[in-house]
PDB file of C-alpha atoms in Angstrom:
ATOM      1  CA  MET A   1     -28.676 -33.351 -33.265  1.00 58.00           C
ATOM      2  CA  ARG A   2     -25.812 -30.123 -34.052  1.00 70.00           C
ATOM      3  CA  GLN A   3     -28.618 -27.940 -32.474  1.00 73.00           C
ATOM      4  CA  SER A   4     -28.205 -29.521 -29.121  1.00 75.00           C
ATOM      5  CA  ARG A   5     -24.437 -29.841 -29.097  1.00 74.00           C
ATOM      6  CA  ARG A   6     -24.247 -26.304 -29.556  1.00 73.00           C
ATOM      7  CA  VAL A   7     -26.282 -25.704 -26.541  1.00 68.00           C
ATOM      8  CA  ILE A   8     -23.786 -28.210 -24.628  1.00 73.00           C
ATOM      9  CA  LEU A   9     -20.372 -26.027 -25.994  1.00 70.00           C
ATOM     10  CA  ALA A  10     -21.908 -23.094 -25.039  1.00 66.00           C
ATOM     11  CA  THR A  11     -22.881 -23.711 -21.770  1.00 73.00           C
ATOM     12  CA  ALA A  12     -19.438 -25.295 -20.699  1.00 66.00           C
ATOM     13  CA  LEU A  13     -17.618 -22.744 -22.214  1.00 69.00           C
ATOM     14  CA  GLY A  14     -20.210 -19.987 -20.487  1.00 65.00           C
ATOM     15  CA  ALA A  15     -19.177 -21.952 -17.410  1.00 66.00           C
ATOM     16  CA  ALA A  16     -15.453 -22.163 -18.236  1.00 64.00           C
ATOM     17  CA  VAL A  17     -15.441 -18.383 -18.460  1.00 63.00           C
ATOM     18  CA  ILE A  18     -17.689 -18.186 -15.528  1.00 72.00           C
ATOM     19  CA  ALA A  19     -14.839 -20.376 -13.982  1.00 60.00           C
ATOM     20  CA  THR A  20     -12.376 -18.661 -14.819  1.00 61.00           C
ATOM     21  CA  GLY A  21     -14.067 -15.503 -13.438  1.00 59.00           C
ATOM     22  CA  LEU A  22     -14.418 -16.712 -10.011  1.00 55.00           C
ATOM     23  CA  ILE A  23     -10.804 -17.558  -9.586  1.00 61.00           C
ATOM     24  CA  LEU A  24      -9.385 -14.457 -10.855  1.00 58.00           C
ATOM     25  CA  ALA A  25     -11.274 -12.947  -8.259  1.00 55.00           C
ATOM     26  CA  ALA A  26     -10.517 -14.689  -5.619  1.00 53.00           C
ATOM     27  CA  GLN A  27      -6.896 -14.528  -6.560  1.00 53.00           C
ATOM     28  CA  LEU A  28      -6.889 -10.432  -6.446  1.00 52.00           C
ATOM     29  CA  ASN A  29      -9.041 -10.967  -2.876  1.00 48.00           C
ATOM     30  CA  SER A  30      -5.980 -12.737  -1.611  1.00 47.00           C
ATOM     31  CA  LYS A  31      -2.464 -11.823   0.459  1.00 46.00           C
ATOM     32  CA  TYR A  32      -0.228 -13.610  -2.788  1.00 47.00           C
ATOM     33  CA  GLY A  33      -2.095 -12.702  -5.287  1.00 49.00           C
ATOM     34  CA  ILE A  34      -2.679 -11.081  -9.053  1.00 50.00           C
ATOM     35  CA  LEU A  35      -3.089  -8.200  -7.662  1.00 50.00           C
ATOM     36  CA  SER A  36      -0.759  -7.698  -4.489  1.00 49.00           C
ATOM     37  CA  MET A  37       2.337  -9.293  -6.844  1.00 49.00           C
ATOM     38  CA  ALA A  38       1.455  -6.429  -9.317  1.00 46.00           C
ATOM     39  CA  ALA A  39       1.499  -4.096  -7.240  1.00 45.00           C
ATOM     40  CA  GLN A  40       5.185  -5.312  -5.908  1.00 46.00           C
ATOM     41  CA  PHE A  41       6.374  -4.167  -8.720  1.00 50.00           C
ATOM     42  CA  GLN A  42       5.084  -0.482  -9.512  1.00 61.00           C
ATOM     43  CA  SER A  43       6.768   2.214  -7.475  1.00 81.00           C
ATOM     44  CA  PHE A  44       6.189   3.303  -4.226  1.00 88.00           C
ATOM     45  CA  LYS A  45       3.147   3.723  -2.588  1.00 92.00           C
ATOM     46  CA  VAL A  46       2.124   3.897   1.162  1.00 93.00           C
ATOM     47  CA  THR A  47      -1.416   4.176   2.035  1.00 95.00           C
ATOM     48  CA  VAL A  48      -2.167   6.077   5.978  1.00 95.00           C
ATOM     49  CA  ASN A  49      -5.458   5.038   8.013  1.00 97.00           C
ATOM     50  CA  ASN A  50      -6.154   6.892  10.702  1.00 96.00           C
ATOM     51  CA  GLU A  51      -7.580   5.361  12.881  1.00 96.00           C
ATOM     52  CA  SER A  52      -7.183   7.111  16.092  1.00 95.00           C
ATOM     53  CA  ASP A  53      -9.791  10.028  18.028  1.00 95.00           C
ATOM     54  CA  PHE A  54      -7.303  13.054  16.231  1.00 93.00           C
ATOM     55  CA  ASP A  55      -6.894  14.970  12.878  1.00 95.00           C
ATOM     56  CA  LEU A  56      -2.779  14.094  12.334  1.00 94.00           C
ATOM     57  CA  SER A  57      -0.406  16.136  10.554  1.00 93.00           C
ATOM     58  CA  ILE A  58       1.080  13.855   7.541  1.00 92.00           C
ATOM     59  CA  LEU A  59       5.223  15.881   7.728  1.00 91.00           C
ATOM     60  CA  GLU A  60       6.925  14.307   5.215  1.00 92.00           C
ATOM     61  CA  THR A  61       8.233  10.903   3.614  1.00 91.00           C
ATOM     62  CA  GLY A  62      11.333   9.767   3.102  1.00 90.00           C
ATOM     63  CA  VAL A  63      15.343   7.161   2.619  1.00 89.00           C
ATOM     64  CA  VAL A  64      16.966   6.338   5.051  1.00 86.00           C
ATOM     65  CA  THR A  65      20.693   4.483   3.693  1.00 81.00           C
ATOM     66  CA  ASN A  66      23.728   4.484   4.574  1.00 75.00           C
ATOM     67  CA  ALA A  67      25.507   7.362   3.259  1.00 67.00           C
ATOM     68  CA  ALA A  68      24.351  10.796   3.010  1.00 59.00           C
ATOM     69  CA  ALA A  69      24.594  11.647  -0.574  1.00 57.00           C
ATOM     70  CA  GLY A  70      21.868   9.118  -1.487  1.00 58.00           C
ATOM     71  CA  ALA A  71      18.892  10.453   1.383  1.00 71.00           C
ATOM     72  CA  SER A  72      16.255  12.115  -0.115  1.00 83.00           C
ATOM     73  CA  THR A  73      12.522  13.243   1.429  1.00 87.00           C
ATOM     74  CA  ASP A  74       9.156  14.104  -0.395  1.00 88.00           C
ATOM     75  CA  GLU A  75       7.412  16.868   2.102  1.00 90.00           C
ATOM     76  CA  LEU A  76       3.703  16.656   2.378  1.00 89.00           C
ATOM     77  CA  GLY A  77       2.288  18.636   4.699  1.00 90.00           C
ATOM     78  CA  LYS A  78      -0.720  17.698   4.399  1.00 91.00           C
ATOM     79  CA  THR A  79      -3.697  16.834   7.507  1.00 94.00           C
ATOM     80  CA  LEU A  80      -5.541  13.253   8.025  1.00 94.00           C
ATOM     81  CA  SER A  81      -8.946  13.770   8.833  1.00 95.00           C
ATOM     82  CA  SER A  82      -9.560  11.074  11.911  1.00 96.00           C
ATOM     83  CA  GLY A  83     -11.202   8.182  10.471  1.00 96.00           C
ATOM     84  CA  LYS A  84      -9.934   8.744   6.963  1.00 96.00           C
ATOM     85  CA  THR A  85      -7.971   7.079   4.444  1.00 96.00           C
ATOM     86  CA  ILE A  86      -5.083   9.095   1.989  1.00 95.00           C
ATOM     87  CA  LYS A  87      -2.711   7.704  -0.630  1.00 94.00           C
ATOM     88  CA  ILE A  88       0.492   8.561  -0.884  1.00 92.00           C
ATOM     89  CA  ARG A  89       2.969   8.028  -4.623  1.00 92.00           C
ATOM     90  CA  PRO A  90       6.189  10.086  -2.400  1.00 90.00           C
ATOM     91  CA  ARG A  91       8.934  11.553  -5.146  1.00 89.00           C
ATOM     92  CA  LEU A  92      11.261  10.064  -3.689  1.00 88.00           C
ATOM     93  CA  SER A  93      15.184   8.550  -5.181  1.00 84.00           C
ATOM     94  CA  LEU A  94      17.940   5.900  -4.010  1.00 83.00           C
ATOM     95  CA  SER A  95      21.049   5.119  -5.301  1.00 78.00           C
ATOM     96  CA  GLY A  96      21.656   1.635  -4.257  1.00 80.00           C
ATOM     97  CA  GLU A  97      19.975   0.235  -0.280  1.00 84.00           C
ATOM     98  CA  GLY A  98      17.774   1.826   2.340  1.00 86.00           C
ATOM     99  CA  GLY A  99      14.763   2.314   4.211  1.00 89.00           C
ATOM    100  CA  ILE A 100      11.322   4.256   3.203  1.00 91.00           C
ATOM    101  CA  TYR A 101       9.505   6.621   6.934  1.00 92.00           C
ATOM    102  CA  LEU A 102       7.313   8.563   6.987  1.00 93.00           C
ATOM    103  CA  LYS A 103       7.291  11.506   8.867  1.00 94.00           C
ATOM    104  CA  TYR A 104       3.262  12.927  11.295  1.00 93.00           C
ATOM    105  CA  THR A 105       2.654  14.626  14.818  1.00 92.00           C
ATOM    106  CA  ASP A 106       0.083  13.986  16.571  1.00 89.00           C
ATOM    107  CA  PRO A 107      -1.997  16.745  17.922  1.00 90.00           C
ATOM    108  CA  ARG A 108      -0.875  15.303  21.811  1.00 87.00           C
ATOM    109  CA  ALA A 109       2.291  16.070  21.021  1.00 87.00           C
ATOM    110  CA  PRO A 110       2.739  18.568  17.813  1.00 82.00           C
ATOM    111  CA  GLU A 111       6.408  19.813  18.957  1.00 85.00           C
ATOM    112  CA  VAL A 112       7.455  16.123  19.090  1.00 86.00           C
ATOM    113  CA  ALA A 113       7.275  13.957  14.996  1.00 89.00           C
ATOM    114  CA  GLN A 114       6.771  10.256  15.056  1.00 91.00           C
ATOM    115  CA  THR A 115       8.864   8.477  12.478  1.00 90.00           C
ATOM    116  CA  VAL A 116       7.580   4.176  11.640  1.00 91.00           C
ATOM    117  CA  GLY A 117       9.251   2.626   9.161  1.00 89.00           C
ATOM    118  CA  ILE A 118       7.532   1.496   6.622  1.00 88.00           C
ATOM    119  CA  CYS A 119       9.506   0.068   3.760  1.00 86.00           C
ATOM    120  CA  SER A 120      12.644  -1.395   6.704  1.00 84.00           C
ATOM    121  CA  TYR A 121      14.458  -2.323   3.432  1.00 84.00           C
ATOM    122  CA  THR A 122      14.422  -1.397  -0.827  1.00 83.00           C
ATOM    123  CA  GLU A 123      16.743  -1.516  -3.116  1.00 83.00           C
ATOM    124  CA  SER A 124      13.618  -0.417  -6.079  1.00 82.00           C
ATOM    125  CA  LEU A 125      11.827   1.843  -4.464  1.00 86.00           C
ATOM    126  CA  SER A 126       9.006  -0.232  -5.654  1.00 87.00           C
ATOM    127  CA  GLY A 127       5.890  -1.884  -3.860  1.00 89.00           C
ATOM    128  CA  TYR A 128       3.765  -0.587  -0.772  1.00 91.00           C
ATOM    129  CA  SER A 129       3.569  -0.396   2.658  1.00 93.00           C
ATOM    130  CA  LYS A 130       0.064   0.110   4.765  1.00 95.00           C
ATOM    131  CA  VAL A 131       0.135   2.508   8.147  1.00 95.00           C
ATOM    132  CA  THR A 132      -3.149   2.207   9.862  1.00 96.00           C
ATOM    133  CA  ILE A 133      -2.685   4.735  13.206  1.00 95.00           C
ATOM    134  CA  THR A 134      -4.702   4.076  15.849  1.00 95.00           C
ATOM    135  CA  ASN A 135      -4.605   5.136  19.340  1.00 93.00           C
ATOM    136  CA  ASN A 136      -1.957   3.786  20.894  1.00 92.00           C
ATOM    137  CA  LYS A 137      -0.461   1.804  18.703  1.00 93.00           C
ATOM    138  CA  VAL A 138       1.177   1.870  14.930  1.00 94.00           C
ATOM    139  CA  THR A 139       0.818  -0.898  12.749  1.00 94.00           C
ATOM    140  CA  VAL A 140       3.469  -1.255   9.464  1.00 94.00           C
ATOM    141  CA  LYS A 141       2.397  -3.892   6.957  1.00 94.00           C
ATOM    142  CA  GLU A 142       4.668  -4.163   3.964  1.00 91.00           C
ATOM    143  CA  ASN A 143       5.714  -5.214   0.002  1.00 89.00           C
ATOM    144  CA  CYS A 144       8.086  -3.607  -0.361  1.00 85.00           C
ATOM    145  CA  SER A 145      11.398  -4.547  -2.959  1.00 75.00           C
TER     146      SER A 145
END
C-alpha cells in the first residue's frame, strides 16, 4: 500500500512539473510572455531583418530629443546582407525623454540615407524594437520604456 502511494505521488509530481514547463513555454512564445516582459527592462536592443533583395548599409542609431544636448548617436557602419538579420545594442545616452532612430542606405539610392523611427518614446533606453526591411516598406514593432 505504501509503495503504491509513493508511485502515485511521484506520478502526480512529475505531471505537475511537466504542466508547469508547458505553461512557461507557452508564455515565452506569447506576445506578453516572460521573455517579452523581461526584455522590456533590459538595455535597448534592435533587431534588423533584411528581407529586401539588396544588401543594406546600417549607418547609425541615435536618439532624438527636444534638447540638442540630449541627443547621442552610435555609428555602426555595418553591411546587412539580403536575407540576414542583425541584433544591435546601440551605445546611446539619454537625458530626459526622446525617441530612437535607425539610419541605413539602400544601394538603389545610396546618396539618400533612410531614417526609421524604431522607438517613438523612451525615458530609459530600455526595451527592444524589431525592424523588417523589404523592397517596398519598413515595418517596426517596438516595446520601449
